[in-house]
Amino acid sequence: MSIHTPRIEKKVTVRTISAMKGREPIVMITAYDALFSSIFDGEVEMILVGDSLNMSFLGERDTLGATLEQMIYHTKAVCNGATNSLIVLDMPFGSYDTPQKALENASRVYKETCAEALKIEGGKERAHIVRHLCDNGIAVVAHIGLMPQFVRSDGGYRVRGRSEEDIHRLLEDAVALEEAGAFVLLLEGMSSQAARRITESVSIPTIGIGAGRGTDGQVLVWSDMLGFFERFKPRFVKRYMSGAAEVREAVARYRDEVKRGVFPDDEHSYD
Ligand code: KIV
């Protein structure tokens, strides 16, 4: 008997996600290629092709160098591996700073990939961009709180929503982005209280990362939650396996067996 909640057997759409608010927690994970998206497909409602790939895949220090070409390339790969989970492409830094540019780039993403929604970072000052995208048939996930694309201008990563004043600012952002048409709010790096109050104040689902229990769903970066990314581990990351250690151990066994002449044996050789 399976100890797990049921797999997702039907195609997840933006409507599925909207209908889940207050009914069932939404599960999201990142993926950057077909191999992993085919493993994650149906285990989670949403797959995010995050610009975090610039760090965990490319080894860069932050997400800012990711390009639209890279995001499209990886999203195509993720699309090739997944059929049921809803796929979201993370718009890279500098690709959506005016409504016109955002729509031009978003249209390109819709034409060239199977992504069903795009994620953009920014608060109420970017609500007009979200509105322009939504008015033109693009589904938007709006990302607020700790926004990695602002790491250089903010001088680092900072947990948000620790004062009443900051919670108020975040609430204003959330409401403006919902009014602009975003269908999901992604809440990163904020106090549990801030995330809970935002979730109660909007009618669209919220998905948290480092935002505590009070959201409508959770997202984690695959390489963090599977223990492959070892450079640092933020407090909010739970490692569900020790990926890097297990891979190292497997590769060491392979090395030993080749060096000792144990592999390949008859079972793994042609007659
Ligand atoms: O790029 C990414 O993986 C993200 C997550 C941190 C939500 O935006």
PDB file of C-alpha atoms and ligand atoms in Angstrom:
ATOM      1  CA  MET A   1       0.000   0.000   0.000  1.00  0.00           C
ATOM      2  CA  SER A   2       1.338   3.439  -0.980  1.00  0.00           C
ATOM      3  CA  ILE A   3       2.029   5.811   1.865  1.00  0.00           C
ATOM      4  CA  HIS A   4       1.863   8.799  -0.472  1.00  0.00           C
ATOM      5  CA  THR A   5      -0.921  11.128  -1.513  1.00  0.00           C
ATOM      6  CA  PRO A   6      -2.180  10.278  -5.026  1.00  0.00           C
ATOM      7  CA  ARG A   7      -0.229  11.187  -8.143  1.00  0.00           C
ATOM      8  CA  ILE A   8      -1.655  13.792 -10.507  1.00  0.00           C
ATOM      9  CA  GLU A   9      -3.099  11.807 -13.413  1.00  0.00           C
ATOM     10  CA  LYS A  10      -4.787  14.618 -15.362  1.00  0.00           C
ATOM     11  CA  LYS A  11      -3.335  17.648 -17.131  1.00  0.00           C
ATOM     12  CA  VAL A  12      -3.029  20.558 -14.703  1.00  0.00           C
ATOM     13  CA  THR A  13      -4.116  23.913 -16.152  1.00  0.00           C
ATOM     14  CA  VAL A  14      -4.228  27.461 -14.812  1.00  0.00           C
ATOM     15  CA  ARG A  15      -7.873  26.812 -13.936  1.00  0.00           C
ATOM     16  CA  THR A  16      -6.941  23.729 -11.906  1.00  0.00           C
ATOM     17  CA  ILE A  17      -4.495  25.843  -9.918  1.00  0.00           C
ATOM     18  CA  SER A  18      -6.968  28.689  -9.342  1.00  0.00           C
ATOM     19  CA  ALA A  19      -9.579  26.212  -8.085  1.00  0.00           C
ATOM     20  CA  MET A  20      -7.167  24.716  -5.548  1.00  0.00           C
ATOM     21  CA  LYS A  21      -7.023  27.784  -3.303  1.00  0.00           C
ATOM     22  CA  GLY A  22      -8.291  26.902   0.148  1.00  0.00           C
ATOM     23  CA  ARG A  23      -9.002  23.310  -0.926  1.00  0.00           C
ATOM     24  CA  GLU A  24      -5.727  21.484  -1.417  1.00  0.00           C
ATOM     25  CA  PRO A  25      -2.083  22.537  -1.065  1.00  0.00           C
ATOM     26  CA  ILE A  26      -0.338  23.164  -4.408  1.00  0.00           C
ATOM     27  CA  VAL A  27       3.059  21.532  -4.907  1.00  0.00           C
ATOM     28  CA  MET A  28       5.656  23.048  -7.228  1.00  0.00           C
ATOM     29  CA  ILE A  29       9.265  22.135  -7.942  1.00  0.00           C
ATOM     30  CA  THR A  30      11.859  23.526 -10.353  1.00  0.00           C
ATOM     31  CA  ALA A  31      13.317  21.551 -13.257  1.00  0.00           C
ATOM     32  CA  TYR A  32      15.738  22.444 -16.014  1.00  0.00           C
ATOM     33  CA  ASP A  33      15.727  19.398 -18.290  1.00  0.00           C
ATOM     34  CA  ALA A  34      13.641  16.581 -19.726  1.00  0.00           C
ATOM     35  CA  LEU A  35      15.232  13.896 -17.569  1.00  0.00           C
ATOM     36  CA  PHE A  36      14.139  15.429 -14.281  1.00  0.00           C
ATOM     37  CA  SER A  37      10.844  16.870 -15.563  1.00  0.00           C
ATOM     38  CA  SER A  38       9.835  13.365 -16.670  1.00  0.00           C
ATOM     39  CA  ILE A  39      10.511  12.148 -13.117  1.00  0.00           C
ATOM     40  CA  PHE A  40       8.644  15.060 -11.503  1.00  0.00           C
ATOM     41  CA  ASP A  41       5.728  15.011 -13.953  1.00  0.00           C
ATOM     42  CA  GLY A  42       2.539  13.993 -12.182  1.00  0.00           C
ATOM     43  CA  GLU A  43       4.214  14.076  -8.756  1.00  0.00           C
ATOM     44  CA  VAL A  44       3.626  17.843  -8.503  1.00  0.00           C
ATOM     45  CA  GLU A  45       1.039  20.215  -9.911  1.00  0.00           C
ATOM     46  CA  MET A  46       3.536  22.766 -11.229  1.00  0.00           C
ATOM     47  CA  ILE A  47       7.070  22.737 -12.621  1.00  0.00           C
ATOM     48  CA  LEU A  48       9.011  26.004 -12.644  1.00  0.00           C
ATOM     49  CA  VAL A  49      11.870  26.466 -15.068  1.00  0.00           C
ATOM     50  CA  GLY A  50      13.522  28.880 -12.654  1.00  0.00           C
ATOM     51  CA  ASP A  51      16.301  31.297 -13.499  1.00  0.00           C
ATOM     52  CA  SER A  52      17.979  29.662 -10.479  1.00  0.00           C
ATOM     53  CA  LEU A  53      19.397  27.414 -13.223  1.00  0.00           C
ATOM     54  CA  ASN A  54      21.973  30.158 -13.711  1.00  0.00           C
ATOM     55  CA  MET A  55      23.332  29.236 -10.258  1.00  0.00           C
ATOM     56  CA  SER A  56      22.698  25.538  -9.791  1.00  0.00           C
ATOM     57  CA  PHE A  57      23.082  24.479 -13.441  1.00  0.00           C
ATOM     58  CA  LEU A  58      25.593  27.021 -14.761  1.00  0.00           C
ATOM     59  CA  GLY A  59      27.472  27.639 -11.505  1.00  0.00           C
ATOM     60  CA  GLU A  60      27.103  31.449 -11.552  1.00  0.00           C
ATOM     61  CA  ARG A  61      26.870  33.494  -8.329  1.00  0.00           C
ATOM     62  CA  ASP A  62      23.364  34.864  -8.889  1.00  0.00           C
ATOM     63  CA  THR A  63      20.449  34.615 -11.330  1.00  0.00           C
ATOM     64  CA  LEU A  64      21.014  37.879 -13.170  1.00  0.00           C
ATOM     65  CA  GLY A  65      23.022  36.525 -16.096  1.00  0.00           C
ATOM     66  CA  ALA A  66      20.283  34.164 -17.294  1.00  0.00           C
ATOM     67  CA  THR A  67      19.128  35.011 -20.831  1.00  0.00           C
ATOM     68  CA  LEU A  68      15.796  34.507 -22.578  1.00  0.00           C
ATOM     69  CA  GLU A  69      17.507  32.098 -25.005  1.00  0.00           C
ATOM     70  CA  GLN A  70      18.701  29.967 -22.073  1.00  0.00           C
ATOM     71  CA  MET A  71      15.254  29.982 -20.462  1.00  0.00           C
ATOM     72  CA  ILE A  72      13.609  28.960 -23.740  1.00  0.00           C
ATOM     73  CA  TYR A  73      16.172  26.211 -24.334  1.00  0.00           C
ATOM     74  CA  HIS A  74      15.640  24.707 -20.870  1.00  0.00           C
ATOM     75  CA  THR A  75      11.856  25.110 -21.012  1.00  0.00           C
ATOM     76  CA  LYS A  76      11.734  23.203 -24.297  1.00  0.00           C
ATOM     77  CA  ALA A  77      13.620  20.382 -22.613  1.00  0.00           C
ATOM     78  CA  VAL A  78      11.277  20.431 -19.589  1.00  0.00           C
ATOM     79  CA  CYS A  79       8.275  20.390 -21.944  1.00  0.00           C
ATOM     80  CA  ASN A  80       9.669  17.309 -23.674  1.00  0.00           C
ATOM     81  CA  GLY A  81       9.669  15.442 -20.353  1.00  0.00           C
ATOM     82  CA  ALA A  82       6.376  16.531 -18.790  1.00  0.00           C
ATOM     83  CA  THR A  83       2.782  16.111 -19.881  1.00  0.00           C
ATOM     84  CA  ASN A  84       0.594  16.602 -16.803  1.00  0.00           C
ATOM     85  CA  SER A  85       2.286  19.226 -14.634  1.00  0.00           C
ATOM     86  CA  LEU A  86       1.736  22.871 -15.500  1.00  0.00           C
ATOM     87  CA  ILE A  87       4.962  24.468 -16.724  1.00  0.00           C
ATOM     88  CA  VAL A  88       6.010  27.990 -15.752  1.00  0.00           C
ATOM     89  CA  LEU A  89       8.955  29.838 -17.313  1.00  0.00           C
ATOM     90  CA  ASP A  90      10.821  32.363 -15.190  1.00  0.00           C
ATOM     91  CA  MET A  91      11.334  35.567 -17.200  1.00  0.00           C
ATOM     92  CA  PRO A  92      15.014  36.505 -16.816  1.00  0.00           C
ATOM     93  CA  PHE A  93      16.359  39.807 -15.515  1.00  0.00           C
ATOM     94  CA  GLY A  94      15.980  42.625 -18.047  1.00  0.00           C
ATOM     95  CA  SER A  95      13.448  40.805 -20.251  1.00  0.00           C
ATOM     96  CA  TYR A  96      10.281  42.514 -18.938  1.00  0.00           C
ATOM     97  CA  ASP A  97      11.189  46.028 -17.819  1.00  0.00           C
ATOM     98  CA  THR A  98       8.632  47.741 -20.079  1.00  0.00           C
ATOM     99  CA  PRO A  99       5.145  46.454 -20.968  1.00  0.00           C
ATOM    100  CA  GLN A 100       6.064  46.305 -24.686  1.00  0.00           C
ATOM    101  CA  LYS A 101       9.303  44.429 -24.138  1.00  0.00           C
ATOM    102  CA  ALA A 102       7.594  42.063 -21.691  1.00  0.00           C
ATOM    103  CA  LEU A 103       4.856  41.225 -24.190  1.00  0.00           C
ATOM    104  CA  GLU A 104       7.293  40.774 -27.069  1.00  0.00           C
ATOM    105  CA  ASN A 105       9.421  38.366 -25.025  1.00  0.00           C
ATOM    106  CA  ALA A 106       6.437  36.603 -23.460  1.00  0.00           C
ATOM    107  CA  SER A 107       4.872  36.063 -26.905  1.00  0.00           C
ATOM    108  CA  ARG A 108       8.127  34.535 -28.065  1.00  0.00           C
ATOM    109  CA  VAL A 109       8.083  32.158 -25.083  1.00  0.00           C
ATOM    110  CA  TYR A 110       4.477  31.108 -25.798  1.00  0.00           C
ATOM    111  CA  LYS A 111       5.297  30.540 -29.477  1.00  0.00           C
ATOM    112  CA  GLU A 112       8.527  28.603 -28.937  1.00  0.00           C
ATOM    113  CA  THR A 113       7.753  26.523 -25.824  1.00  0.00           C
ATOM    114  CA  CYS A 114       4.841  24.778 -24.123  1.00  0.00           C
ATOM    115  CA  ALA A 115       5.071  27.026 -21.019  1.00  0.00           C
ATOM    116  CA  GLU A 116       1.565  27.838 -19.817  1.00  0.00           C
ATOM    117  CA  ALA A 117       2.531  30.719 -17.551  1.00  0.00           C
ATOM    118  CA  LEU A 118       5.411  33.125 -16.987  1.00  0.00           C
ATOM    119  CA  LYS A 119       6.815  34.320 -13.687  1.00  0.00           C
ATOM    120  CA  ILE A 120       8.007  37.865 -13.154  1.00  0.00           C
ATOM    121  CA  GLU A 121       9.544  39.503 -10.090  1.00  0.00           C
ATOM    122  CA  GLY A 122       8.357  42.847  -8.753  1.00  0.00           C
ATOM    123  CA  GLY A 123       5.738  44.569  -6.615  1.00  0.00           C
ATOM    124  CA  LYS A 124       3.046  47.130  -7.377  1.00  0.00           C
ATOM    125  CA  GLU A 125       5.468  49.194  -9.493  1.00  0.00           C
ATOM    126  CA  ARG A 126       5.306  46.357 -12.026  1.00  0.00           C
ATOM    127  CA  ALA A 127       1.529  45.857 -11.876  1.00  0.00           C
ATOM    128  CA  HIS A 128       1.127  47.706 -15.199  1.00  0.00           C
ATOM    129  CA  ILE A 129       3.440  45.158 -16.836  1.00  0.00           C
ATOM    130  CA  VAL A 130       1.446  42.251 -15.384  1.00  0.00           C
ATOM    131  CA  ARG A 131      -1.759  43.890 -16.614  1.00  0.00           C
ATOM    132  CA  HIS A 132      -0.391  44.329 -20.144  1.00  0.00           C
ATOM    133  CA  LEU A 133       0.649  40.672 -20.271  1.00  0.00           C
ATOM    134  CA  CYS A 134      -2.664  39.394 -18.880  1.00  0.00           C
ATOM    135  CA  ASP A 135      -4.697  41.646 -21.222  1.00  0.00           C
ATOM    136  CA  ASN A 136      -2.834  40.014 -24.096  1.00  0.00           C
ATOM    137  CA  GLY A 137      -3.445  36.404 -23.146  1.00  0.00           C
ATOM    138  CA  ILE A 138      -0.389  35.591 -21.034  1.00  0.00           C
ATOM    139  CA  ALA A 139      -0.864  33.857 -17.656  1.00  0.00           C
ATOM    140  CA  VAL A 140       1.337  35.464 -14.997  1.00  0.00           C
ATOM    141  CA  VAL A 141       2.798  34.260 -11.714  1.00  0.00           C
ATOM    142  CA  ALA A 142       3.883  37.369  -9.784  1.00  0.00           C
ATOM    143  CA  HIS A 143       6.896  36.913  -7.479  1.00  0.00           C
ATOM    144  CA  ILE A 144       7.213  39.193  -4.430  1.00  0.00           C
ATOM    145  CA  GLY A 145       9.118  39.280  -1.126  1.00  0.00           C
ATOM    146  CA  LEU A 146      12.762  38.345  -1.451  1.00  0.00           C
ATOM    147  CA  MET A 147      13.387  38.783  -5.164  1.00  0.00           C
ATOM    148  CA  PRO A 148      16.680  37.232  -6.326  1.00  0.00           C
ATOM    149  CA  GLN A 149      16.814  39.458  -9.426  1.00  0.00           C
ATOM    150  CA  PHE A 150      17.224  42.450  -7.061  1.00  0.00           C
ATOM    151  CA  VAL A 151      20.144  40.921  -5.141  1.00  0.00           C
ATOM    152  CA  ARG A 152      22.717  43.331  -6.554  1.00  0.00           C
ATOM    153  CA  SER A 153      20.661  46.518  -6.162  1.00  0.00           C
ATOM    154  CA  ASP A 154      19.497  45.442  -2.672  1.00  0.00           C
ATOM    155  CA  GLY A 155      23.040  44.500  -1.610  1.00  0.00           C
ATOM    156  CA  GLY A 156      22.175  40.905  -0.712  1.00  0.00           C
ATOM    157  CA  TYR A 157      19.299  38.605   0.161  1.00  0.00           C
ATOM    158  CA  ARG A 158      17.033  39.905   2.919  1.00  0.00           C
ATOM    159  CA  VAL A 159      14.063  38.231   4.568  1.00  0.00           C
ATOM    160  CA  ARG A 160      11.026  40.503   4.223  1.00  0.00           C
ATOM    161  CA  GLY A 161       7.913  41.178   6.277  1.00  0.00           C
ATOM    162  CA  ARG A 162       9.495  41.444   9.695  1.00  0.00           C
ATOM    163  CA  SER A 163       7.947  44.820  10.547  1.00  0.00           C
ATOM    164  CA  GLU A 164       4.332  45.951  10.334  1.00  0.00           C
ATOM    165  CA  GLU A 165       5.398  48.615   7.835  1.00  0.00           C
ATOM    166  CA  ASP A 166       7.013  46.064   5.531  1.00  0.00           C
ATOM    167  CA  ILE A 167       4.042  43.683   5.819  1.00  0.00           C
ATOM    168  CA  HIS A 168       1.838  46.592   4.781  1.00  0.00           C
ATOM    169  CA  ARG A 169       4.037  47.209   1.700  1.00  0.00           C
ATOM    170  CA  LEU A 170       3.894  43.525   0.765  1.00  0.00           C
ATOM    171  CA  LEU A 171       0.104  43.488   1.170  1.00  0.00           C
ATOM    172  CA  GLU A 172      -0.170  46.479  -1.173  1.00  0.00           C
ATOM    173  CA  ASP A 173       2.018  44.671  -3.727  1.00  0.00           C
ATOM    174  CA  ALA A 174      -0.066  41.501  -3.469  1.00  0.00           C
ATOM    175  CA  VAL A 175      -3.377  43.277  -3.933  1.00  0.00           C
ATOM    176  CA  ALA A 176      -2.078  45.371  -6.870  1.00  0.00           C
ATOM    177  CA  LEU A 177      -0.730  42.278  -8.641  1.00  0.00           C
ATOM    178  CA  GLU A 178      -3.956  40.347  -8.124  1.00  0.00           C
ATOM    179  CA  GLU A 179      -5.930  43.313  -9.495  1.00  0.00           C
ATOM    180  CA  ALA A 180      -3.558  43.432 -12.478  1.00  0.00           C
ATOM    181  CA  GLY A 181      -4.521  39.851 -13.341  1.00  0.00           C
ATOM    182  CA  ALA A 182      -1.802  37.576 -11.904  1.00  0.00           C
ATOM    183  CA  PHE A 183      -3.269  34.108 -11.307  1.00  0.00           C
ATOM    184  CA  VAL A 184      -0.696  33.054  -8.660  1.00  0.00           C
ATOM    185  CA  LEU A 185       1.500  34.963  -6.215  1.00  0.00           C
ATOM    186  CA  LEU A 186       4.867  33.464  -5.398  1.00  0.00           C
ATOM    187  CA  LEU A 187       6.012  34.581  -1.944  1.00  0.00           C
ATOM    188  CA  GLU A 188       9.718  34.170  -1.317  1.00  0.00           C
ATOM    189  CA  GLY A 189      11.759  34.773   1.838  1.00  0.00           C
ATOM    190  CA  MET A 190       9.308  36.459   4.155  1.00  0.00           C
ATOM    191  CA  SER A 191       8.029  36.024   7.696  1.00  0.00           C
ATOM    192  CA  SER A 192       5.305  33.418   8.139  1.00  0.00           C
ATOM    193  CA  GLN A 193       3.028  36.140   9.434  1.00  0.00           C
ATOM    194  CA  ALA A 194       3.433  38.245   6.284  1.00  0.00           C
ATOM    195  CA  ALA A 195       2.782  35.247   4.005  1.00  0.00           C
ATOM    196  CA  ARG A 196      -0.296  34.197   6.006  1.00  0.00           C
ATOM    197  CA  ARG A 197      -1.766  37.697   5.904  1.00  0.00           C
ATOM    198  CA  ILE A 198      -1.162  38.011   2.153  1.00  0.00           C
ATOM    199  CA  THR A 199      -2.747  34.597   1.565  1.00  0.00           C
ATOM    200  CA  GLU A 200      -5.832  35.655   3.529  1.00  0.00           C
ATOM    201  CA  SER A 201      -6.056  38.979   1.672  1.00  0.00           C
ATOM    202  CA  VAL A 202      -6.097  37.740  -1.922  1.00  0.00           C
ATOM    203  CA  SER A 203      -8.394  35.370  -3.768  1.00  0.00           C
ATOM    204  CA  ILE A 204      -5.629  33.889  -5.956  1.00  0.00           C
ATOM    205  CA  PRO A 205      -3.374  31.063  -4.682  1.00  0.00           C
ATOM    206  CA  THR A 206      -0.070  31.901  -3.011  1.00  0.00           C
ATOM    207  CA  ILE A 207       2.935  29.609  -3.318  1.00  0.00           C
ATOM    208  CA  GLY A 208       5.688  30.036  -0.767  1.00  0.00           C
ATOM    209  CA  ILE A 209       9.410  29.409  -0.620  1.00  0.00           C
ATOM    210  CA  GLY A 210      10.917  30.308   2.728  1.00  0.00           C
ATOM    211  CA  ALA A 211       7.530  31.804   3.650  1.00  0.00           C
ATOM    212  CA  GLY A 212       6.287  29.322   6.246  1.00  0.00           C
ATOM    213  CA  ARG A 213       3.127  27.254   6.445  1.00  0.00           C
ATOM    214  CA  GLY A 214       0.421  29.823   5.805  1.00  0.00           C
ATOM    215  CA  THR A 215       0.483  29.798   1.981  1.00  0.00           C
ATOM    216  CA  ASP A 216      -1.676  27.843  -0.488  1.00  0.00           C
ATOM    217  CA  GLY A 217       1.309  25.890  -1.781  1.00  0.00           C
ATOM    218  CA  GLN A 218       5.068  25.392  -1.659  1.00  0.00           C
ATOM    219  CA  VAL A 219       7.917  25.471  -4.155  1.00  0.00           C
ATOM    220  CA  LEU A 220      11.483  24.235  -3.740  1.00  0.00           C
ATOM    221  CA  VAL A 221      14.448  24.251  -6.093  1.00  0.00           C
ATOM    222  CA  TRP A 222      15.008  20.616  -7.128  1.00  0.00           C
ATOM    223  CA  SER A 223      18.765  20.628  -6.578  1.00  0.00           C
ATOM    224  CA  ASP A 224      18.287  22.036  -3.056  1.00  0.00           C
ATOM    225  CA  MET A 225      15.560  19.620  -1.946  1.00  0.00           C
ATOM    226  CA  LEU A 226      17.331  16.583  -3.395  1.00  0.00           C
ATOM    227  CA  GLY A 227      20.648  17.572  -1.830  1.00  0.00           C
ATOM    228  CA  PHE A 228      22.623  18.132  -5.028  1.00  0.00           C
ATOM    229  CA  PHE A 229      23.394  21.827  -4.434  1.00  0.00           C
ATOM    230  CA  GLU A 230      25.903  21.846  -1.583  1.00  0.00           C
ATOM    231  CA  ARG A 231      27.436  25.342  -1.769  1.00  0.00           C
ATOM    232  CA  PHE A 232      25.009  26.654   0.870  1.00  0.00           C
ATOM    233  CA  LYS A 233      21.702  25.597   2.443  1.00  0.00           C
ATOM    234  CA  PRO A 234      19.234  28.277   3.457  1.00  0.00           C
ATOM    235  CA  ARG A 235      17.219  27.536   6.625  1.00  0.00           C
ATOM    236  CA  PHE A 236      13.974  26.981   4.671  1.00  0.00           C
ATOM    237  CA  VAL A 237      15.416  24.186   2.513  1.00  0.00           C
ATOM    238  CA  LYS A 238      14.552  20.654   3.577  1.00  0.00           C
ATOM    239  CA  ARG A 239      16.719  18.011   1.940  1.00  0.00           C
ATOM    240  CA  TYR A 240      14.649  14.939   1.037  1.00  0.00           C
ATOM    241  CA  MET A 241      17.737  13.033  -0.096  1.00  0.00           C
ATOM    242  CA  SER A 242      21.491  13.472  -0.099  1.00  0.00           C
ATOM    243  CA  GLY A 243      21.794  13.564  -3.882  1.00  0.00           C
ATOM    244  CA  ALA A 244      25.403  14.719  -4.152  1.00  0.00           C
ATOM    245  CA  ALA A 245      26.645  12.232  -1.544  1.00  0.00           C
ATOM    246  CA  GLU A 246      24.711   9.370  -3.135  1.00  0.00           C
ATOM    247  CA  VAL A 247      26.002  10.189  -6.609  1.00  0.00           C
ATOM    248  CA  ARG A 248      29.594  10.439  -5.322  1.00  0.00           C
ATOM    249  CA  GLU A 249      29.229   7.076  -3.612  1.00  0.00           C
ATOM    250  CA  ALA A 250      27.811   5.447  -6.778  1.00  0.00           C
ATOM    251  CA  VAL A 251      30.561   6.899  -8.973  1.00  0.00           C
ATOM    252  CA  ALA A 252      33.215   5.735  -6.473  1.00  0.00           C
ATOM    253  CA  ARG A 253      31.769   2.185  -6.621  1.00  0.00           C
ATOM    254  CA  TYR A 254      31.858   2.328 -10.443  1.00  0.00           C
ATOM    255  CA  ARG A 255      35.510   3.518 -10.318  1.00  0.00           C
ATOM    256  CA  ASP A 256      36.436   0.707  -7.909  1.00  0.00           C
ATOM    257  CA  GLU A 257      34.773  -1.936 -10.031  1.00  0.00           C
ATOM    258  CA  VAL A 258      36.464  -0.766 -13.243  1.00  0.00           C
ATOM    259  CA  LYS A 259      39.876  -0.488 -11.545  1.00  0.00           C
ATOM    260  CA  ARG A 260      39.521  -3.978  -9.988  1.00  0.00           C
ATOM    261  CA  GLY A 261      38.239  -5.540 -13.230  1.00  0.00           C
ATOM    262  CA  VAL A 262      34.861  -6.403 -11.660  1.00  0.00           C
ATOM    263  CA  PHE A 263      32.857  -4.352 -14.182  1.00  0.00           C
ATOM    264  CA  PRO A 264      31.826  -5.279 -16.819  1.00  0.00           C
ATOM    265  CA  ASP A 265      31.024  -8.863 -15.825  1.00  0.00           C
ATOM    266  CA  ASP A 266      29.331 -11.516 -18.016  1.00  0.00           C
ATOM    267  CA  GLU A 267      25.865 -10.184 -17.167  1.00  0.00           C
ATOM    268  CA  HIS A 268      26.746  -6.815 -18.657  1.00  0.00           C
ATOM    269  CA  SER A 269      28.603  -8.105 -21.738  1.00  0.00           C
ATOM    270  CA  TYR A 270      27.394  -9.453 -25.120  1.00  0.00           C
ATOM    271  CA  ASP A 271      28.060 -13.129 -26.014  1.00  0.00           C
TER     272      ASP A 271
HETATM  273  O1  KIV B   1      14.411  30.667 -10.027  1.00  0.00           O
HETATM  274  C1  KIV B   1      13.836  29.976  -9.195  1.00  0.00           C
HETATM  275  O2  KIV B   1      14.091  28.772  -9.033  1.00  0.00           O
HETATM  276  C2  KIV B   1      12.803  30.618  -8.382  1.00  0.00           C
HETATM  277  C3  KIV B   1      12.421  29.909  -7.135  1.00  0.00           C
HETATM  278  C4  KIV B   1      13.345  30.326  -6.056  1.00  0.00           C
HETATM  279  C5  KIV B   1      11.007  30.151  -6.800  1.00  0.00           C
HETATM  280  O3  KIV B   1      12.361  31.685  -8.683  1.00  0.00           O
END
